[in-house]
Coordinates of N, CA, C and O in Angstrom, one line a residue:
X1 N 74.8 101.4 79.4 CA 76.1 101.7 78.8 C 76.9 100.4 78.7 O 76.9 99.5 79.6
X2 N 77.6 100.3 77.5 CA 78.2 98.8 77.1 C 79.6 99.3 77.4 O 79.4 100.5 77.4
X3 N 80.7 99.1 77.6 CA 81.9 99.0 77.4 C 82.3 97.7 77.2 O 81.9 96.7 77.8
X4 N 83.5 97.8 75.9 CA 84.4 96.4 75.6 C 85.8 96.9 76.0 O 86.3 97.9 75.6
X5 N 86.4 95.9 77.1 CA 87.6 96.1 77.6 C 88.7 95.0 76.6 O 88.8 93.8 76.6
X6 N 89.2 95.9 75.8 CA 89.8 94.7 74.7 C 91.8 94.8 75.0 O 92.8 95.2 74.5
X7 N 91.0 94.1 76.2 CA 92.7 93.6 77.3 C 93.1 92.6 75.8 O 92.7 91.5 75.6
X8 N 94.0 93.3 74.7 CA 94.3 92.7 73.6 C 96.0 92.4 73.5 O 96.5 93.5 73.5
X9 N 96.9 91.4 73.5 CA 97.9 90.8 73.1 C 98.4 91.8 71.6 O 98.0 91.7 70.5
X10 N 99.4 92.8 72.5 CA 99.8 93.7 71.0 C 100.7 93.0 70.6 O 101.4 92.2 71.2
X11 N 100.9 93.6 68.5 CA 102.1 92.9 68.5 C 103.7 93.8 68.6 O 104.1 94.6 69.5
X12 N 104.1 93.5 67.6 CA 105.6 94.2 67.8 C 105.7 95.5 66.9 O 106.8 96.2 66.9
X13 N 104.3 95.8 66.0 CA 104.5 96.6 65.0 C 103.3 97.4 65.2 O 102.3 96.8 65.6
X14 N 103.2 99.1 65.1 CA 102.4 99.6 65.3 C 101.2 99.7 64.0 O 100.1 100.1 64.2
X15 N 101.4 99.4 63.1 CA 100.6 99.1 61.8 C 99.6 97.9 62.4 O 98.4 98.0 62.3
X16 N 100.1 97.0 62.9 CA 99.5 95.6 63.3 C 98.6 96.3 64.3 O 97.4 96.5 64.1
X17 N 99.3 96.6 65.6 CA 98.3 96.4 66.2 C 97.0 97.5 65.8 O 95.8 97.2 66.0
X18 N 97.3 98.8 65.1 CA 95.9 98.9 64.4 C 95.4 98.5 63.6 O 94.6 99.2 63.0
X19 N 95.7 97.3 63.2 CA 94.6 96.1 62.2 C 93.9 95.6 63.3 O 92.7 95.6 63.5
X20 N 95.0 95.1 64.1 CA 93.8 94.0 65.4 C 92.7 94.8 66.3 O 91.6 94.4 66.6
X21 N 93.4 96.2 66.6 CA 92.1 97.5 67.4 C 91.2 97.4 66.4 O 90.0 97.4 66.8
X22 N 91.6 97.4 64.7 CA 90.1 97.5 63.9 C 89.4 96.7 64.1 O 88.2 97.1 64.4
X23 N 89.5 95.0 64.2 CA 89.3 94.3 63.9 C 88.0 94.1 65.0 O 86.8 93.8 64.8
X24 N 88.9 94.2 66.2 CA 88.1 94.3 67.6 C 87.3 95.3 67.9 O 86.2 95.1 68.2
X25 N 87.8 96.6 67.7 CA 86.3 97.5 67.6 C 85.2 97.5 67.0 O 84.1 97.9 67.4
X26 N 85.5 96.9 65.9 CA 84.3 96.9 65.0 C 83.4 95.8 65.5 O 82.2 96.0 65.6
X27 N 84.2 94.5 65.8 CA 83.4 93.5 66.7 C 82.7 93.9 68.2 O 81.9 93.0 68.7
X28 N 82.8 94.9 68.8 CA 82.2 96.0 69.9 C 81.2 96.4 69.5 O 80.1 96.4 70.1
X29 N 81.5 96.7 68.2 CA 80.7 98.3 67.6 C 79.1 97.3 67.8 O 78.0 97.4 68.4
X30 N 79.7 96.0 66.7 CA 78.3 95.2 66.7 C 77.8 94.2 67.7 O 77.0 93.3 67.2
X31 N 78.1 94.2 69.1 CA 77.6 94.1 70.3 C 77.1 95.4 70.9 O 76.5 95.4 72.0
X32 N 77.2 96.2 70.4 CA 76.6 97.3 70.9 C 76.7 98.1 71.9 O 75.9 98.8 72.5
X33 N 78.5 97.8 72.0 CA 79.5 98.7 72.9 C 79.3 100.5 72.7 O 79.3 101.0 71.6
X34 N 79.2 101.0 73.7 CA 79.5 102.3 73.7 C 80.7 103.0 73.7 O 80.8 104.2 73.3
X35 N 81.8 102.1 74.1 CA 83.2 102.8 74.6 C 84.1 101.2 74.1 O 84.1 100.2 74.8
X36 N 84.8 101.5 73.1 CA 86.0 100.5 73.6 C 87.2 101.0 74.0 O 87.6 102.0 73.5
X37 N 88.0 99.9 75.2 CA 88.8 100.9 75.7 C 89.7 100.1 75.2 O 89.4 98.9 75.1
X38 N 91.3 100.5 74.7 CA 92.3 99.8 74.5 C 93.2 99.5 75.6 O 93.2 100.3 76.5
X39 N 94.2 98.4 75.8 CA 95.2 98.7 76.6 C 96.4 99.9 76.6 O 96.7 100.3 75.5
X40 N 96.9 100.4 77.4 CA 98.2 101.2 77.6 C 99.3 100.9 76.7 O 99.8 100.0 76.1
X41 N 99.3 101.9 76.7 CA 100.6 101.9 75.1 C 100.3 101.4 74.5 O 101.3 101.0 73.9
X42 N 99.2 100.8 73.7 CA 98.7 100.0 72.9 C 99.3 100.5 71.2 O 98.5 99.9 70.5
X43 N 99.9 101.0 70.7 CA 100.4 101.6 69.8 C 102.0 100.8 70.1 O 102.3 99.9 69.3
X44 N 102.5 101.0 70.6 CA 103.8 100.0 71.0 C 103.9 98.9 71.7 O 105.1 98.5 72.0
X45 N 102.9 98.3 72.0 CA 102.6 97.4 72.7 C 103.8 97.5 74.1 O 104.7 96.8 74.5
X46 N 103.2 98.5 74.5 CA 104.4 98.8 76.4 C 105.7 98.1 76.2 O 105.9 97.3 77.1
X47 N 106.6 98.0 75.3 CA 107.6 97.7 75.3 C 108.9 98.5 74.9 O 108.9 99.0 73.8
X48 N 109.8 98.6 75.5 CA 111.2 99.1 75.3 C 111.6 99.4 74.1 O 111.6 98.6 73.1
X49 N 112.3 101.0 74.0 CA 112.9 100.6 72.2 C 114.0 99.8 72.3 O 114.8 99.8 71.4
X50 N 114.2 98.9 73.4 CA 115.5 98.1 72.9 C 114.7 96.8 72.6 O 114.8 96.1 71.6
X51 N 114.0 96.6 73.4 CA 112.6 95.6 73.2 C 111.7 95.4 71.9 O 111.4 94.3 71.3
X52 N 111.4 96.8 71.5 CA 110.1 96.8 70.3 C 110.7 96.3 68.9 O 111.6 96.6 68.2
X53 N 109.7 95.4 68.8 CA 109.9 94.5 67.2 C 111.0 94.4 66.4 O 111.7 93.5 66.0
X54 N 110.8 96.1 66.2 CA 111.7 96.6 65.4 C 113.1 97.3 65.1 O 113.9 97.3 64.2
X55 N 113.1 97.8 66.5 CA 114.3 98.3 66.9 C 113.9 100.2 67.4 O 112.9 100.8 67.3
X56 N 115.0 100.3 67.9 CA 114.9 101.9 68.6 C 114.4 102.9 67.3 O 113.8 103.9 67.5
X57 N 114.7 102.4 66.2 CA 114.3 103.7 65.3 C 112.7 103.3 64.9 O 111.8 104.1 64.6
X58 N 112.6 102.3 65.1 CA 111.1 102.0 64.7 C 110.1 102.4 66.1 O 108.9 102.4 66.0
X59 N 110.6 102.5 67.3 CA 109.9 102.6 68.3 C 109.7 103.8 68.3 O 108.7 104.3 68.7
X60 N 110.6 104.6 68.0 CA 110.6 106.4 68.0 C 109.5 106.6 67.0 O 108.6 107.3 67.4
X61 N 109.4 105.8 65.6 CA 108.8 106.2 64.8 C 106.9 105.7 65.1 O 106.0 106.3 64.5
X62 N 106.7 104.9 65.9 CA 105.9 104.6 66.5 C 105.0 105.5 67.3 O 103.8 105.4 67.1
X63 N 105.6 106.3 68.1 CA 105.5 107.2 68.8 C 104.2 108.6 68.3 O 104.5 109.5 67.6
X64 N 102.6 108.3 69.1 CA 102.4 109.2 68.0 C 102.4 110.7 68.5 O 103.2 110.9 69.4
X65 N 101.9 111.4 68.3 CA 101.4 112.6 68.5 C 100.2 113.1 68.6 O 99.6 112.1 68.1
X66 N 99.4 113.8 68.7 CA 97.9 114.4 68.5 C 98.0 115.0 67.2 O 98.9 115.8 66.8
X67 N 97.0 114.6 66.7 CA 97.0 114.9 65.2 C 97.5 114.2 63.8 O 97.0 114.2 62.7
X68 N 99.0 113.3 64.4 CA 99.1 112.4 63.3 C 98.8 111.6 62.6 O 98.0 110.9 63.1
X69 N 98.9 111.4 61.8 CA 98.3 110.1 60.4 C 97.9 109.3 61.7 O 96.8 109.3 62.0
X70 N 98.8 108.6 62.3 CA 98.7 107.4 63.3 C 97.1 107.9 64.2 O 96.0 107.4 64.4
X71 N 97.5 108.5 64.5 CA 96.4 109.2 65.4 C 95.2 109.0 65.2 O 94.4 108.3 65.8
X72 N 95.1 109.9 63.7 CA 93.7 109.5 63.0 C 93.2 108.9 62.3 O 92.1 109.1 61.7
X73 N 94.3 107.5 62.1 CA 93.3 106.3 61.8 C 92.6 105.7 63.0 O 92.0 104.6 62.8
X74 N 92.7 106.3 64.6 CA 91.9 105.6 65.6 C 90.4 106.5 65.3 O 89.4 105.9 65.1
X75 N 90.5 108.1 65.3 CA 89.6 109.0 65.1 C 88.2 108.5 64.0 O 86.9 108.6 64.2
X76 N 89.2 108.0 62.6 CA 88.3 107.7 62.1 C 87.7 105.9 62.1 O 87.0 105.4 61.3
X77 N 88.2 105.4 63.1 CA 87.8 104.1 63.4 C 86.5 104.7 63.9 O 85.5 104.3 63.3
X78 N 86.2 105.9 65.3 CA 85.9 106.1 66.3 C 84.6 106.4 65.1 O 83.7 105.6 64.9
X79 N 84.6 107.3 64.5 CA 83.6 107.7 63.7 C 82.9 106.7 62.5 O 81.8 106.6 62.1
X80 N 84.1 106.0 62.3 CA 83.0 105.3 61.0 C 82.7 104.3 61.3 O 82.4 103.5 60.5
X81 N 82.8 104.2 62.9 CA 81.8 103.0 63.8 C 81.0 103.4 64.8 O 80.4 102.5 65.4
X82 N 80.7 104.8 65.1 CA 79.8 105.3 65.8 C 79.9 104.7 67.4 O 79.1 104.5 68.2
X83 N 81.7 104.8 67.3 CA 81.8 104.1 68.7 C 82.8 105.1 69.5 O 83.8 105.5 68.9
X84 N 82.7 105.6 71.0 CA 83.8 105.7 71.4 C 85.0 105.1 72.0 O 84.9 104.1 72.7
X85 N 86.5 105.8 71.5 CA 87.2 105.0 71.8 C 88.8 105.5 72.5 O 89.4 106.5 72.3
X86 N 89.0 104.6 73.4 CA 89.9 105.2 74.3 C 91.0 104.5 73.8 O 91.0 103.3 73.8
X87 N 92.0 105.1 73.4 CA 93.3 104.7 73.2 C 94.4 105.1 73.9 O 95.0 106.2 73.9
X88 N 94.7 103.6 74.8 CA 96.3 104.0 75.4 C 97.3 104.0 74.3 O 97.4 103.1 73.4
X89 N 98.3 105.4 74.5 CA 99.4 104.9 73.6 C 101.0 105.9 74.1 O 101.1 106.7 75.0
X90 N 101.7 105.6 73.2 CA 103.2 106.2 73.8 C 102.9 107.4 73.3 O 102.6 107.3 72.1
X91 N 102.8 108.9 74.1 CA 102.4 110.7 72.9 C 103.9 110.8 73.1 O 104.5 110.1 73.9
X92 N 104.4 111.6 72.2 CA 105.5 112.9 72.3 C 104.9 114.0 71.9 O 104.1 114.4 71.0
X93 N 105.6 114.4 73.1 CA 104.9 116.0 73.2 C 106.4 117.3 73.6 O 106.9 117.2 74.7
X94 N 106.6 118.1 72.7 CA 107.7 118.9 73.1 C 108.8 118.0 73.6 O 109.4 118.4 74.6
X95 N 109.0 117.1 73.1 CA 110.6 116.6 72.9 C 110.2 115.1 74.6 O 111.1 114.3 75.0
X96 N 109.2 115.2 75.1 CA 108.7 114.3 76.1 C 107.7 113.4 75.5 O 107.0 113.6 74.5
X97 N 108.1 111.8 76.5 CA 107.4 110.8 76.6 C 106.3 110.8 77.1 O 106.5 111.5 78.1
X98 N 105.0 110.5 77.1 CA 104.2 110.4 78.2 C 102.8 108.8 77.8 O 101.9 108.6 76.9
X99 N 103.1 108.1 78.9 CA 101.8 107.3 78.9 C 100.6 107.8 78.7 O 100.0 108.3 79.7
X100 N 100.0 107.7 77.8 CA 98.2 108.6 77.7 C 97.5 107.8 77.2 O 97.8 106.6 76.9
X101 N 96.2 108.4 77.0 CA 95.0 107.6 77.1 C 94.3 109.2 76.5 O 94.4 110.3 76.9
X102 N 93.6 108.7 75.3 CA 93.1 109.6 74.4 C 91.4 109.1 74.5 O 91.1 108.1 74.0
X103 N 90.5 110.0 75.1 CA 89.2 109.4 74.6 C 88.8 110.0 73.7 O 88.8 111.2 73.7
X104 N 88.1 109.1 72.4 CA 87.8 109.9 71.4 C 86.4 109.6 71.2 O 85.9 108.6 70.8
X105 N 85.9 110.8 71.6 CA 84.0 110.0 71.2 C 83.4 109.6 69.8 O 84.1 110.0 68.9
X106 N 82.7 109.3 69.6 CA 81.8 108.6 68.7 C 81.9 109.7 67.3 O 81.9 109.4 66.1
X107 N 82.0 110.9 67.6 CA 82.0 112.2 66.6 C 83.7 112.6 65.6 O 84.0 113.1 64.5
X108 N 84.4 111.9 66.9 CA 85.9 111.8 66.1 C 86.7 113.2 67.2 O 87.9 113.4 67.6
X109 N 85.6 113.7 67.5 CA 86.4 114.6 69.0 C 87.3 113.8 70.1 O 86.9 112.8 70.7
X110 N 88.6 114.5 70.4 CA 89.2 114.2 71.2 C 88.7 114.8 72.6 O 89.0 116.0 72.9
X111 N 87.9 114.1 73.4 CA 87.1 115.0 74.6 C 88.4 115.0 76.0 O 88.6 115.8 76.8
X112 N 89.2 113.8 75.7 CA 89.7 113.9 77.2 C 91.4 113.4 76.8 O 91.5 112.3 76.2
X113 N 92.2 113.9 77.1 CA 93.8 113.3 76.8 C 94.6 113.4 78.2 O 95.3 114.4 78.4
X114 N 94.6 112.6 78.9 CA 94.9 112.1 80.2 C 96.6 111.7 80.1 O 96.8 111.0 79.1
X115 N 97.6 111.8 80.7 CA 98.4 111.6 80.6 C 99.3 111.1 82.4 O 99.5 111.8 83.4
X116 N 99.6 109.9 82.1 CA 100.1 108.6 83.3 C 100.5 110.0 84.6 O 101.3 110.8 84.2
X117 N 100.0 110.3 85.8 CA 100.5 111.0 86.6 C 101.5 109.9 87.6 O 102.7 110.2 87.9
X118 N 101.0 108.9 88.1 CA 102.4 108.1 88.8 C 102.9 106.9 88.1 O 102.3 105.8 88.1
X119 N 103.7 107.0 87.7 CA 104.5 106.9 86.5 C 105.8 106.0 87.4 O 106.5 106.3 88.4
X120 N 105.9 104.6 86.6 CA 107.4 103.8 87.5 C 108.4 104.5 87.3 O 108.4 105.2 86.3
X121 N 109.3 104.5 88.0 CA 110.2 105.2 87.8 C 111.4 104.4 88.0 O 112.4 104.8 88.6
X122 N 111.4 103.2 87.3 CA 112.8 102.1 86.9 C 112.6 101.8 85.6 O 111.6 102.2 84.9
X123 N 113.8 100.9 85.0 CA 114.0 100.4 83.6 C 113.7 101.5 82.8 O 113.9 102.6 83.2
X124 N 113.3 101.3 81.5 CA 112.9 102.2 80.4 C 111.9 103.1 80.7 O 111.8 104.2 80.2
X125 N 111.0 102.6 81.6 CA 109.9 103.6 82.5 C 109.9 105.2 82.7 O 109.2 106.2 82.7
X126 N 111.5 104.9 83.1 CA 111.9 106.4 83.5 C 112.4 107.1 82.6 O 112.9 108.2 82.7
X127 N 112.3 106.6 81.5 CA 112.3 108.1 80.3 C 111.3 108.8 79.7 O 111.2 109.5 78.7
X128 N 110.1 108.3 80.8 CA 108.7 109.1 80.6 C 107.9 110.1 81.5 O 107.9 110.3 82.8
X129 N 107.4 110.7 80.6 CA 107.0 112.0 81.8 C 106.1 112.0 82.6 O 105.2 111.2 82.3
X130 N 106.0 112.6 83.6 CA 104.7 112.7 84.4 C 103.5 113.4 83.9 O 103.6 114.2 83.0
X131 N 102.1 113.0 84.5 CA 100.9 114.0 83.7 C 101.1 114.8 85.0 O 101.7 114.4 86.0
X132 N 100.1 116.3 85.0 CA 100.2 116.4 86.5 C 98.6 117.1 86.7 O 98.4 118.1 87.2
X133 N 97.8 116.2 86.2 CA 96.4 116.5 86.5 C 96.0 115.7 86.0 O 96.5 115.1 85.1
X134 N 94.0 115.3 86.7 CA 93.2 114.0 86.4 C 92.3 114.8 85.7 O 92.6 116.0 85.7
X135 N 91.4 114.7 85.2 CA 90.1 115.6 84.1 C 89.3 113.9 83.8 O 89.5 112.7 83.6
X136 N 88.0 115.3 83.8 CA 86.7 114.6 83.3 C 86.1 114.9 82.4 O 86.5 116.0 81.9
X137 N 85.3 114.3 81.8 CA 84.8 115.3 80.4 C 83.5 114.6 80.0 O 83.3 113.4 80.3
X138 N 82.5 115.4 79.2 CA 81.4 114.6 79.3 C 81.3 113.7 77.2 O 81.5 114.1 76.1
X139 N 80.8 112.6 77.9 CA 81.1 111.7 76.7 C 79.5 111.5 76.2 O 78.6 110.8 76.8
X140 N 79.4 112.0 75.2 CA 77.6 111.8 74.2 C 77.4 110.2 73.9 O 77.8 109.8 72.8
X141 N 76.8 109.3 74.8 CA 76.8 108.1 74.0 C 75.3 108.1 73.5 O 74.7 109.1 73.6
X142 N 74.6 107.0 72.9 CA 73.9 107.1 72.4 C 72.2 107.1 73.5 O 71.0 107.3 73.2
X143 N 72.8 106.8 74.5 CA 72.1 106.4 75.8 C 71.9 107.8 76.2 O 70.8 107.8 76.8
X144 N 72.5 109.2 76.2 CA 72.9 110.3 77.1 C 74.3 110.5 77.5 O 75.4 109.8 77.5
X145 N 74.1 111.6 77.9 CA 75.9 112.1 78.1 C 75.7 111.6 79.9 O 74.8 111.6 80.7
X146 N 77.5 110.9 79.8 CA 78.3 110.4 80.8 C 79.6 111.1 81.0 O 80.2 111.7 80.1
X147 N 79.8 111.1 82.5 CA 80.9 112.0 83.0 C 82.2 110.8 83.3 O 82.4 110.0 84.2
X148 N 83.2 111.3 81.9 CA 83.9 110.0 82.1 C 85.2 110.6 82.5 O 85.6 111.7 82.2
X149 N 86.1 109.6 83.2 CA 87.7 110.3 83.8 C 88.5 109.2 83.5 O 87.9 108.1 83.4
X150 N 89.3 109.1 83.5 CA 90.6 107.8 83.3 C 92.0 108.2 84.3 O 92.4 109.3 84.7
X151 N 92.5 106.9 84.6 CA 93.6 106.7 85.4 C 94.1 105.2 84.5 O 93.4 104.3 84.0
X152 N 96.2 105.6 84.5 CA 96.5 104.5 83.5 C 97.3 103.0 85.1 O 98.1 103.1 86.1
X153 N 96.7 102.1 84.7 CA 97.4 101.1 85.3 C 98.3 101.4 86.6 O 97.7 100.9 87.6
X154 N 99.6 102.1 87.2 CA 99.7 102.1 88.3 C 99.3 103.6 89.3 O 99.8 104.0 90.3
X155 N 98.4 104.0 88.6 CA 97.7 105.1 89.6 C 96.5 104.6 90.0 O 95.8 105.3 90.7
X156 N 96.0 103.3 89.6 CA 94.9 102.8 90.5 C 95.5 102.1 91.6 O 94.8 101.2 92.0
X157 N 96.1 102.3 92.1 CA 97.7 102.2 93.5 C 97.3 103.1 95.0 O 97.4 103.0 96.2
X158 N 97.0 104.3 93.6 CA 96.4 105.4 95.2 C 94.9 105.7 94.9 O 94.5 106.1 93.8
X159 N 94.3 105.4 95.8 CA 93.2 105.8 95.9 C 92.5 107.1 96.0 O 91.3 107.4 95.9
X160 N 93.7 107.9 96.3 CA 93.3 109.1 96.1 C 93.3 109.9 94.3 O 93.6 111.1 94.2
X161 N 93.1 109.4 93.6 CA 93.1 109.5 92.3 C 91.6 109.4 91.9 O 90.8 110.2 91.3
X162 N 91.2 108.0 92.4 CA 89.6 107.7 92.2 C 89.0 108.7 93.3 O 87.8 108.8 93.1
X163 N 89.3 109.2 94.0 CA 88.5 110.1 94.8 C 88.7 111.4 93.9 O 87.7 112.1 93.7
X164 N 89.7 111.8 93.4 CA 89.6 113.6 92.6 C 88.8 113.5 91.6 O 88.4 114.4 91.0
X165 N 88.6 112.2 91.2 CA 88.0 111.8 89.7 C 86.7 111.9 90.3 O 86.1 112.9 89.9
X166 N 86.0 111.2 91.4 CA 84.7 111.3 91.8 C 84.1 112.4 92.3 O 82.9 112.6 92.5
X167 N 85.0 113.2 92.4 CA 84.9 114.8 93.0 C 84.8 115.6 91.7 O 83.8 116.4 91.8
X168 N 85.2 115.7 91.0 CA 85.1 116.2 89.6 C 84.0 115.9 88.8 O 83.6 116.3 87.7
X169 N 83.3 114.6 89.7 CA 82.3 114.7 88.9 C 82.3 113.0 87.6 O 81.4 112.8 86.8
X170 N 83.1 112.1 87.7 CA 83.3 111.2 86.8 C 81.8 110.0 87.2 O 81.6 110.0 88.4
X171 N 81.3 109.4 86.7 CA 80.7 108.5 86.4 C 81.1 107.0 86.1 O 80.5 106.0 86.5
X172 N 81.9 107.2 85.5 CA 83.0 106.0 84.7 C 84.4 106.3 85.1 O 84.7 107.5 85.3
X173 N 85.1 105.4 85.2 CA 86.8 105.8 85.0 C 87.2 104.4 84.3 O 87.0 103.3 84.7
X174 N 88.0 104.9 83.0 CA 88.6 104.1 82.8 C 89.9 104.0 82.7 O 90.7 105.0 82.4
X175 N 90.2 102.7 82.9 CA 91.5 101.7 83.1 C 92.0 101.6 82.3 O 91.5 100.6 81.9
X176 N 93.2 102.0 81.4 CA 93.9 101.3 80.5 C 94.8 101.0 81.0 O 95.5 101.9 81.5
X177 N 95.3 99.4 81.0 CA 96.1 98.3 82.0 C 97.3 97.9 80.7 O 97.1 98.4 79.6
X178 N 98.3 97.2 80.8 CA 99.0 96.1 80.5 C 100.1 95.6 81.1 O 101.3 95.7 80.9
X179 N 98.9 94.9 82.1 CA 99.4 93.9 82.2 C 99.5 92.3 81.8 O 98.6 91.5 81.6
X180 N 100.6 92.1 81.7 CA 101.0 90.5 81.3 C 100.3 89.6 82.4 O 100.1 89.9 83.5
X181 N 99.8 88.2 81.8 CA 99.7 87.4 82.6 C 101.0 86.7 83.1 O 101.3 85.7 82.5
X182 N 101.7 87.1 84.0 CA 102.6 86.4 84.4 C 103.1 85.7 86.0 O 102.2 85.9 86.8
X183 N 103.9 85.2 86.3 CA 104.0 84.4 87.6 C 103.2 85.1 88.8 O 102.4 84.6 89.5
X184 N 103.9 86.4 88.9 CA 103.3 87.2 90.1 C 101.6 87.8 89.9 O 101.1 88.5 90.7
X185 N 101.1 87.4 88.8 CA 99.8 87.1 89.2 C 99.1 86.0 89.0 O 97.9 86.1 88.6
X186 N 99.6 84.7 89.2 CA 98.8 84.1 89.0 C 98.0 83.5 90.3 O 97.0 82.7 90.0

């Protein structure tokens, strides 16, 4: 099993950064990646609507949902590259925020939609919701089906997350991170 971890520099517009996921997936697809995973919020590039490129109305408008246009030009990236693909991004769901991570396998099926369970709770952070469960799901790669589970960036904190995931049965967990390279890690 290949995974490409495409720890990718978003930009300020959610159109862009799905030009650069195409660009990069498709470059996976022909290494012979199984799974590419995107970074977290990768659709807003994890930034503030007072932050994002565009302004508060463009950050709302950014925002996708399951099912939307936005949505499924990842779906059919997923499919007309015969690749799976995990996309972190900002969902609204019933009037809530939530950090998620959508895996979409190789068929254009949404097998697993995971949503941030410990969640920061400062700055703009805190106008997002909590998930309140981990799930696994079995992913068809071309190798055989894998039992894959995800956790977003600060729930790899408690360790008891990778333990309910391994108890459930996961194989894989993936990470969608964004973090910056900045002072406090270098």
């Amino acid at each position: 099993m290949r995974i490409a971890l495409l720890q990718l520099s978003p930009t300020g517009d959610a159109e862009q950064n799905y030009q650069k996921a195409k660009t990069f997936i498709e470059e996976a697809t022909g290494s012979g990646a199984d799974i590419a995973l995107l970074p977290e919020n990768w659709n807003i590039g994890y930034s503030s609507p007072e932050d994002y490129g565009q302004g508060q109305d463009a950050w709302n408008n950014a925002v996708i949902t399951q099912g939307d246009d936005q949505f499924q030009k990842y779906v059919r990236l997923a499919t007309d590259n015969k690749i799976a693909v995990a996309l972190g991004y900002l969902e609204k769901s019933d009037h809530k925020f939530y950090d998620s991570v959508a895996l979409i396998d190789r068929f254009g099926q949404t097998i697993l939609n995971y949503r941030k369970v410990h969640t920061v709770r400062k700055n703009w952070e805190a106008m997002l919701d909590s998930g309140d469960e981990f799930f696994v799901a079995d992913l068809n790669t071309k190798g055989g089906n894998v039992r894959v589970g995800a956790m977003i960036c600060y729930d790899r904190e408690f360790p008891e997350v990778a333990r309910i995931l391994m108890h459930k049965g996961a194989e894989i967990i993936l990470v969608p991170n964004s973090a910056a390279y900045e002072i406090n890690r270098l």
